[in-house]
mmCIF file of C-alpha atoms in Angstrom:
data_model
loop_
_atom_site.group_PDB
_atom_site.id
_atom_site.type_symbol
_atom_site.label_atom_id
_atom_site.label_comp_id
_atom_site.label_asym_id
_atom_site.label_seq_id
_atom_site.Cartn_x
_atom_site.Cartn_y
_atom_site.Cartn_z
ATOM 1 C CA MET A 1 -139.574 149.931 27.059
ATOM 2 C CA ARG A 2 -139.682 153.258 25.246
ATOM 3 C CA LYS A 3 -143.358 153.723 26.134
ATOM 4 C CA TYR A 4 -142.739 153.310 29.858
ATOM 5 C CA GLU A 5 -139.639 155.523 29.713
ATOM 6 C CA LEU A 6 -141.635 158.317 28.047
ATOM 7 C CA PHE A 7 -144.364 158.125 30.663
ATOM 8 C CA ALA A 8 -141.750 158.142 33.437
ATOM 9 C CA ILE A 9 -139.909 161.157 32.015
ATOM 10 C CA SER A 10 -143.156 163.132 31.766
ATOM 11 C CA ASN A 11 -144.363 161.986 35.227
ATOM 12 C CA ARG A 12 -147.456 160.379 33.701
ATOM 13 C CA LEU A 13 -146.985 156.790 34.886
ATOM 14 C CA THR A 14 -150.214 156.945 36.879
ATOM 15 C CA GLU A 15 -152.100 157.261 33.586
ATOM 16 C CA ILE A 16 -151.139 153.678 32.683
ATOM 17 C CA GLY A 17 -151.771 152.223 36.125
ATOM 18 C CA VAL A 18 -148.422 152.577 37.920
ATOM 19 C CA LYS A 19 -149.169 153.520 41.531
ATOM 20 C CA LYS A 20 -147.468 156.270 43.501
ATOM 21 C CA ILE A 21 -146.112 154.422 46.539
ATOM 22 C CA ARG A 22 -144.756 156.335 49.507
ATOM 23 C CA ARG A 23 -141.523 154.938 50.912
ATOM 24 C CA VAL A 24 -141.754 153.578 54.447
ATOM 25 C CA GLY A 25 -138.872 154.921 56.535
ATOM 26 C CA HIS A 26 -135.699 156.555 55.306
ATOM 27 C CA SER A 27 -134.614 156.157 51.689
ATOM 28 C CA GLN A 28 -131.029 155.457 52.694
ATOM 29 C CA GLU A 29 -129.277 152.970 54.971
ATOM 30 C CA PHE A 30 -128.313 154.040 58.513
ATOM 31 C CA GLU A 31 -124.575 154.028 59.031
ATOM 32 C CA GLN A 32 -123.608 155.803 62.292
ATOM 33 C CA ILE A 33 -124.245 158.743 64.645
ATOM 34 C CA GLN A 34 -122.015 161.783 64.079
ATOM 35 C CA ASP A 35 -121.568 165.361 65.334
ATOM 36 C CA TYR A 36 -123.878 167.898 63.734
ATOM 37 C CA ILE A 37 -122.218 169.934 60.990
ATOM 38 C CA LYS A 38 -123.768 173.116 59.608
ATOM 39 C CA GLY A 39 -125.868 172.172 56.616
ATOM 40 C CA ASP A 40 -126.931 168.741 57.929
ATOM 41 C CA ASP A 41 -130.635 167.958 57.507
ATOM 42 C CA TYR A 42 -132.326 168.811 60.823
ATOM 43 C CA ARG A 43 -134.668 165.838 60.298
ATOM 44 C CA THR A 44 -131.713 163.506 60.930
ATOM 45 C CA ILE A 45 -131.020 164.870 64.438
ATOM 46 C CA ASN A 46 -130.805 162.029 66.983
ATOM 47 C CA TRP A 47 -132.385 163.603 70.075
ATOM 48 C CA LYS A 48 -131.429 160.802 72.495
ATOM 49 C CA ALA A 49 -127.775 161.006 71.484
ATOM 50 C CA THR A 50 -127.991 164.822 71.631
ATOM 51 C CA ALA A 51 -129.271 164.644 75.220
ATOM 52 C CA ARG A 52 -126.498 162.241 76.254
ATOM 53 C CA LYS A 53 -123.688 164.264 74.616
ATOM 54 C CA SER A 54 -125.120 167.729 75.374
ATOM 55 C CA LYS A 55 -124.456 168.666 71.775
ATOM 56 C CA LEU A 56 -126.277 168.155 68.521
ATOM 57 C CA MET A 57 -125.832 164.666 67.069
ATOM 58 C CA VAL A 58 -127.230 163.424 63.762
ATOM 59 C CA ASN A 59 -127.880 160.056 62.176
ATOM 60 C CA HIS A 60 -125.577 159.625 59.218
ATOM 61 C CA PHE A 61 -126.935 157.703 56.258
ATOM 62 C CA GLU A 62 -125.167 156.148 53.309
ATOM 63 C CA ASP A 63 -126.703 155.530 49.916
ATOM 64 C CA GLU A 64 -128.525 152.225 49.618
ATOM 65 C CA LYS A 65 -126.449 149.444 48.133
ATOM 66 C CA SER A 66 -127.491 148.288 44.695
ATOM 67 C CA GLN A 67 -129.816 145.280 44.919
ATOM 68 C CA GLN A 68 -130.051 142.350 42.503
ATOM 69 C CA VAL A 69 -133.323 141.860 40.613
ATOM 70 C CA TYR A 70 -133.617 138.639 38.623
ATOM 71 C CA SER A 71 -136.371 137.754 36.163
ATOM 72 C CA LEU A 72 -136.737 133.957 36.229
ATOM 73 C CA ILE A 73 -138.711 132.993 33.121
ATOM 74 C CA ASP A 74 -140.373 129.590 32.792
ATOM 75 C CA THR A 75 -140.162 128.402 29.168
ATOM 76 C CA GLY A 76 -141.984 125.103 29.780
ATOM 77 C CA ARG A 77 -145.280 123.978 28.339
ATOM 78 C CA VAL A 78 -147.367 125.915 30.890
ATOM 79 C CA MET A 79 -146.287 129.121 29.109
ATOM 80 C CA LYS A 80 -147.586 128.069 25.678
ATOM 81 C CA MET A 81 -151.142 129.271 26.293
ATOM 82 C CA PRO A 82 -152.114 131.948 23.725
ATOM 83 C CA PHE A 83 -153.772 135.260 24.509
ATOM 84 C CA ASN A 84 -154.409 138.017 21.937
ATOM 85 C CA LYS A 85 -151.952 136.464 19.442
ATOM 86 C CA LEU A 86 -149.144 136.219 22.009
ATOM 87 C CA SER A 87 -148.156 133.338 24.286
ATOM 88 C CA LEU A 88 -147.813 133.717 28.040
ATOM 89 C CA LEU A 89 -144.063 133.452 27.455
ATOM 90 C CA ASP A 90 -144.212 136.503 25.180
ATOM 91 C CA TYR A 91 -145.937 138.500 27.911
ATOM 92 C CA ALA A 92 -143.337 137.349 30.458
ATOM 93 C CA ILE A 93 -140.488 138.396 28.161
ATOM 94 C CA ASN A 94 -141.988 141.839 27.525
ATOM 95 C CA SER A 95 -142.535 142.375 31.244
ATOM 96 C CA SER A 96 -138.995 141.201 32.072
ATOM 97 C CA LEU A 97 -137.526 143.727 29.644
ATOM 98 C CA VAL A 98 -139.450 146.593 31.204
ATOM 99 C CA ILE A 99 -138.793 145.646 34.837
ATOM 100 C CA SER A 100 -135.083 145.079 34.102
ATOM 101 C CA ASN A 101 -134.829 148.518 32.504
ATOM 102 C CA ILE A 102 -136.607 150.162 35.439
ATOM 103 C CA ALA A 103 -134.439 148.320 37.990
ATOM 104 C CA ILE A 104 -131.240 149.493 36.280
ATOM 105 C CA ARG A 105 -132.542 153.076 36.149
ATOM 106 C CA LYS A 106 -133.189 152.850 39.891
ATOM 107 C CA SER A 107 -129.545 151.790 40.393
ATOM 108 C CA ASP A 108 -130.386 148.145 41.006
ATOM 109 C CA LYS A 109 -128.794 145.282 39.100
ATOM 110 C CA ALA A 110 -130.906 143.296 36.628
ATOM 111 C CA GLY A 111 -130.332 139.685 35.631
ATOM 112 C CA ILE A 112 -132.119 136.954 33.658
ATOM 113 C CA ILE A 113 -132.564 133.202 34.077
ATOM 114 C CA THR A 114 -134.638 131.085 31.694
ATOM 115 C CA PHE A 115 -135.561 127.552 32.720
ATOM 116 C CA SER A 116 -137.831 124.576 32.020
ATOM 117 C CA LYS A 117 -136.620 121.014 32.543
ATOM 118 C CA ASN A 118 -133.179 122.490 33.242
ATOM 119 C CA VAL A 119 -131.754 125.960 33.709
ATOM 120 C CA ASP A 120 -131.187 127.242 30.178
ATOM 121 C CA ARG A 121 -129.786 130.763 29.810
ATOM 122 C CA VAL A 122 -128.253 132.821 32.623
ATOM 123 C CA LEU A 123 -127.187 136.459 32.672
ATOM 124 C CA PRO A 124 -125.749 137.524 36.060
ATOM 125 C CA ALA A 125 -127.276 140.675 37.518
ATOM 126 C CA ASP A 126 -125.470 143.887 36.617
ATOM 127 C CA ARG A 127 -126.248 147.528 35.849
ATOM 128 C CA GLN A 128 -123.493 148.348 33.373
ATOM 129 C CA SER A 129 -124.409 150.303 30.250
ATOM 130 C CA LEU A 130 -124.512 147.203 28.009
ATOM 131 C CA GLN A 131 -126.649 145.103 30.358
ATOM 132 C CA MET A 132 -129.972 145.827 28.616
ATOM 133 C CA GLN A 133 -128.455 144.889 25.264
ATOM 134 C CA LYS A 134 -127.320 141.573 26.744
ATOM 135 C CA ILE A 135 -130.820 140.968 28.132
ATOM 136 C CA LEU A 136 -132.329 141.643 24.712
ATOM 137 C CA GLU A 137 -129.922 139.203 23.076
ATOM 138 C CA ILE A 138 -130.878 136.444 25.522
ATOM 139 C CA LEU A 139 -134.640 136.940 25.262
ATOM 140 C CA TYR A 140 -135.291 137.728 21.602
ATOM 141 C CA ASN A 141 -135.391 134.080 20.447
ATOM 142 C CA GLN A 142 -136.727 132.277 23.522
ATOM 143 C CA LYS A 143 -139.399 129.673 22.800
ATOM 144 C CA THR A 144 -141.517 127.345 24.902
ATOM 145 C CA ASP A 145 -140.797 123.607 24.953
ATOM 146 C CA PHE A 146 -142.844 120.567 25.948
ATOM 147 C CA PRO A 147 -141.262 119.072 29.116
ATOM 148 C CA GLU A 148 -142.766 119.886 32.510
ATOM 149 C CA THR A 149 -140.847 122.594 34.335
ATOM 150 C CA ASP A 150 -138.420 121.330 36.984
ATOM 151 C CA PHE A 151 -138.274 123.769 39.898
ATOM 152 C CA GLU A 152 -135.876 121.492 41.754
ATOM 153 C CA SER A 153 -133.076 122.098 39.258
ATOM 154 C CA LEU A 154 -133.889 125.827 39.283
ATOM 155 C CA ALA A 155 -133.703 126.031 43.090
ATOM 156 C CA SER A 156 -130.450 124.061 43.196
ATOM 157 C CA TYR A 157 -128.833 126.315 40.611
ATOM 158 C CA VAL A 158 -130.006 129.605 42.151
ATOM 159 C CA LEU A 159 -128.988 128.673 45.694
ATOM 160 C CA ARG A 160 -125.599 127.537 44.452
ATOM 161 C CA LYS A 161 -124.829 130.473 42.159
ATOM 162 C CA ILE A 162 -126.649 133.528 43.574
ATOM 163 C CA THR A 163 -125.128 134.129 46.999
ATOM 164 C CA GLN A 164 -126.341 137.715 47.558
ATOM 165 C CA ARG A 165 -129.952 138.024 48.717
ATOM 166 C CA SER A 166 -131.909 139.064 45.637
ATOM 167 C CA LEU A 167 -135.395 139.796 44.379
ATOM 168 C CA LEU A 168 -136.502 136.841 42.226
ATOM 169 C CA MET A 169 -139.450 137.580 39.925
ATOM 170 C CA VAL A 170 -140.572 134.094 38.838
ATOM 171 C CA PHE A 171 -142.723 134.199 35.689
ATOM 172 C CA THR A 172 -144.610 130.908 35.443
ATOM 173 C CA ASN A 173 -148.165 129.551 35.505
ATOM 174 C CA PHE A 174 -150.148 127.269 37.796
ATOM 175 C CA GLU A 175 -153.639 126.146 36.849
ATOM 176 C CA THR A 176 -154.389 124.095 39.990
ATOM 177 C CA ILE A 177 -153.358 123.954 43.623
ATOM 178 C CA ASN A 178 -151.926 120.465 43.027
ATOM 179 C CA ALA A 179 -149.660 121.862 40.305
ATOM 180 C CA LEU A 180 -148.299 124.345 42.841
ATOM 181 C CA LYS A 181 -147.847 121.738 45.571
ATOM 182 C CA ARG A 182 -145.601 119.649 43.314
ATOM 183 C CA GLN A 183 -143.189 122.594 43.183
ATOM 184 C CA LEU A 184 -143.884 124.303 46.510
ATOM 185 C CA SER A 185 -141.009 122.790 48.487
ATOM 186 C CA PHE A 186 -138.504 124.155 45.951
ATOM 187 C CA ILE A 187 -140.121 127.607 45.943
ATOM 188 C CA LYS A 188 -139.947 127.609 49.753
ATOM 189 C CA ARG A 189 -136.232 126.807 49.555
ATOM 190 C CA LEU A 190 -135.709 129.834 47.326
ATOM 191 C CA ALA A 191 -137.758 132.038 49.663
ATOM 192 C CA SER A 192 -135.623 131.034 52.640
ATOM 193 C CA TYR A 193 -132.642 132.866 51.080
ATOM 194 C CA HIS A 194 -134.186 135.347 48.623
ATOM 195 C CA LEU A 195 -137.221 137.595 48.239
ATOM 196 C CA VAL A 196 -139.450 135.613 45.863
ATOM 197 C CA VAL A 197 -142.422 136.845 43.828
ATOM 198 C CA VAL A 198 -144.317 134.130 41.918
ATOM 199 C CA ILE A 199 -146.112 135.647 38.934
ATOM 200 C CA PHE A 200 -148.862 133.636 37.252
ATOM 201 C CA PHE A 201 -151.909 134.243 35.105
ATOM 202 C CA GLN A 202 -155.656 134.412 35.342
ATOM 203 C CA ASN A 203 -157.472 132.443 32.650
ATOM 204 C CA THR A 204 -159.420 135.269 31.008
ATOM 205 C CA GLU A 205 -161.524 132.898 28.907
ATOM 206 C CA LEU A 206 -162.797 131.232 32.079
ATOM 207 C CA LEU A 207 -163.492 134.633 33.639
ATOM 208 C CA ASP A 208 -165.563 135.617 30.604
ATOM 209 C CA PHE A 209 -167.354 132.264 30.626
ATOM 210 C CA VAL A 210 -168.492 132.420 34.273
ATOM 211 C CA ASN A 211 -169.884 135.921 33.731
ATOM 212 C CA LYS A 212 -172.310 134.615 31.123
ATOM 213 C CA PRO A 213 -175.710 133.306 32.303
ATOM 214 C CA ALA A 214 -176.051 129.507 32.360
ATOM 215 C CA ILE A 215 -179.336 128.165 31.025
ATOM 216 C CA THR A 216 -179.008 124.458 30.294
ATOM 217 C CA ILE A 217 -177.898 121.784 32.764
ATOM 218 C CA GLU A 218 -174.728 121.305 30.703
ATOM 219 C CA GLU A 219 -173.946 125.030 30.883
ATOM 220 C CA ILE A 220 -174.510 125.040 34.643
ATOM 221 C CA TYR A 221 -172.132 122.082 34.985
ATOM 222 C CA GLN A 222 -169.480 123.765 32.824
ATOM 223 C CA LYS A 223 -169.817 127.022 34.731
ATOM 224 C CA THR A 224 -169.386 125.198 38.056
ATOM 225 C CA ILE A 225 -166.165 123.582 36.814
ATOM 226 C CA ALA A 226 -164.900 126.940 35.542
ATOM 227 C CA GLU A 227 -165.611 128.597 38.906
ATOM 228 C CA LYS A 228 -163.674 125.809 40.623
ATOM 229 C CA PHE A 229 -160.575 126.554 38.520
ATOM 230 C CA ILE A 230 -160.871 130.289 39.232
ATOM 231 C CA PHE A 231 -161.216 129.547 42.957
ATOM 232 C CA GLU A 232 -158.082 127.373 42.850
ATOM 233 C CA LYS A 233 -156.081 130.264 41.405
ATOM 234 C CA ARG A 234 -157.016 132.371 44.432
ATOM 235 C CA GLN A 235 -156.118 129.474 46.716
ATOM 236 C CA ILE A 236 -152.655 129.383 45.148
ATOM 237 C CA VAL A 237 -152.113 133.012 46.248
ATOM 238 C CA ILE A 238 -153.175 132.146 49.806
ATOM 239 C CA GLU A 239 -150.935 129.064 49.879
ATOM 240 C CA LEU A 240 -147.905 131.069 48.754
ATOM 241 C CA GLU A 241 -148.557 133.759 51.358
ATOM 242 C CA ARG A 242 -148.492 131.085 54.087
ATOM 243 C CA PHE A 243 -144.810 130.567 53.355
ATOM 244 C CA ASN A 244 -143.828 134.232 52.976
ATOM 245 C CA VAL A 245 -143.789 134.050 49.177
ATOM 246 C CA HIS A 246 -145.174 137.107 47.394
ATOM 247 C CA SER A 247 -147.343 136.598 44.340
ATOM 248 C CA ILE A 248 -148.994 138.345 41.421
ATOM 249 C CA LEU A 249 -152.129 136.819 39.890
ATOM 250 C CA THR A 250 -152.903 138.877 36.822
ATOM 251 C CA LYS A 251 -154.513 139.023 33.414
ATOM 252 C CA PRO A 252 -151.855 138.801 30.689
ATOM 253 C CA GLU A 253 -152.513 142.328 29.439
ATOM 254 C CA ASN A 254 -151.948 143.747 32.955
ATOM 255 C CA LEU A 255 -148.747 141.808 33.617
ATOM 256 C CA THR A 256 -146.208 144.593 33.085
ATOM 257 C CA ILE A 257 -148.092 147.153 35.201
ATOM 258 C CA GLU A 258 -148.652 144.653 38.017
ATOM 259 C CA THR A 259 -144.973 143.693 37.968
ATOM 260 C CA ILE A 260 -143.813 147.313 38.119
ATOM 261 C CA ASN A 261 -146.185 148.050 40.997
ATOM 262 C CA LYS A 262 -144.964 145.039 42.978
ATOM 263 C CA TYR A 263 -141.311 146.018 42.453
ATOM 264 C CA LEU A 264 -141.997 149.610 43.573
ATOM 265 C CA GLU A 265 -144.005 148.352 46.561
ATOM 266 C CA LEU A 266 -141.190 146.074 47.733
ATOM 267 C CA LYS A 267 -138.668 148.897 47.293
ATOM 268 C CA ALA A 268 -140.867 151.304 49.249
ATOM 269 C CA ARG A 269 -141.262 148.814 52.086
ATOM 270 C CA GLY A 270 -137.493 148.380 52.270
ATOM 271 C CA LEU A 271 -137.693 144.650 51.595
ATOM 272 C CA ILE A 272 -135.033 144.921 48.890
#
């Protein structure tokens, strides 16, 4: 968190991969048309209303309302996979801390939900001064467990308890398209009420393996199987897009940067 704050303060975020994304449209919400008052921004003049009224009229904007950004962290067995001495859950926790801190600094509200077989810990979205401390207290001792993750119970809880449309950053992992399809109906239910981003991981060992030359018949067979799994990961992205669900497929070490970029992109597009 401190590292990203330091880069942000010194305007050096691009050095670590955070993209500069230009906002589409106005950065505030349109409220009403009003008479021009000296000092109003000339770029807000509404020329059609000016022509009708025969006097200068301007679009009046109000500050954007604070949006809710939830990190939904899967603590099931799919998050046990190790990478560089950390589990996928560890990477998800680190990324959730950073994105929550950034959201609060951008005047959004950050919240946390951890889940596996059932919804475990819940911290409602807020942006009060103690919110980051509460997030730290929830996440510092989270561990993976063995049951398969139940997205049905997650969807039921979220749709019942989170009534304001929110950005849901779902940190999980799918290795095959069939694994996704078992949970897809519940993800679609979430996406019908909220803006959902499913975040899952590339298998870097498989990526390294397929880049090595295959010599023996056994190696060719193994490489073919590995390429099939890599292909299925890309198919998962396509399947999610079909149902208006955003996704991030990333290497574990790039998770935080990819998550920040997606959040900034969605903000710039006015989707949240």
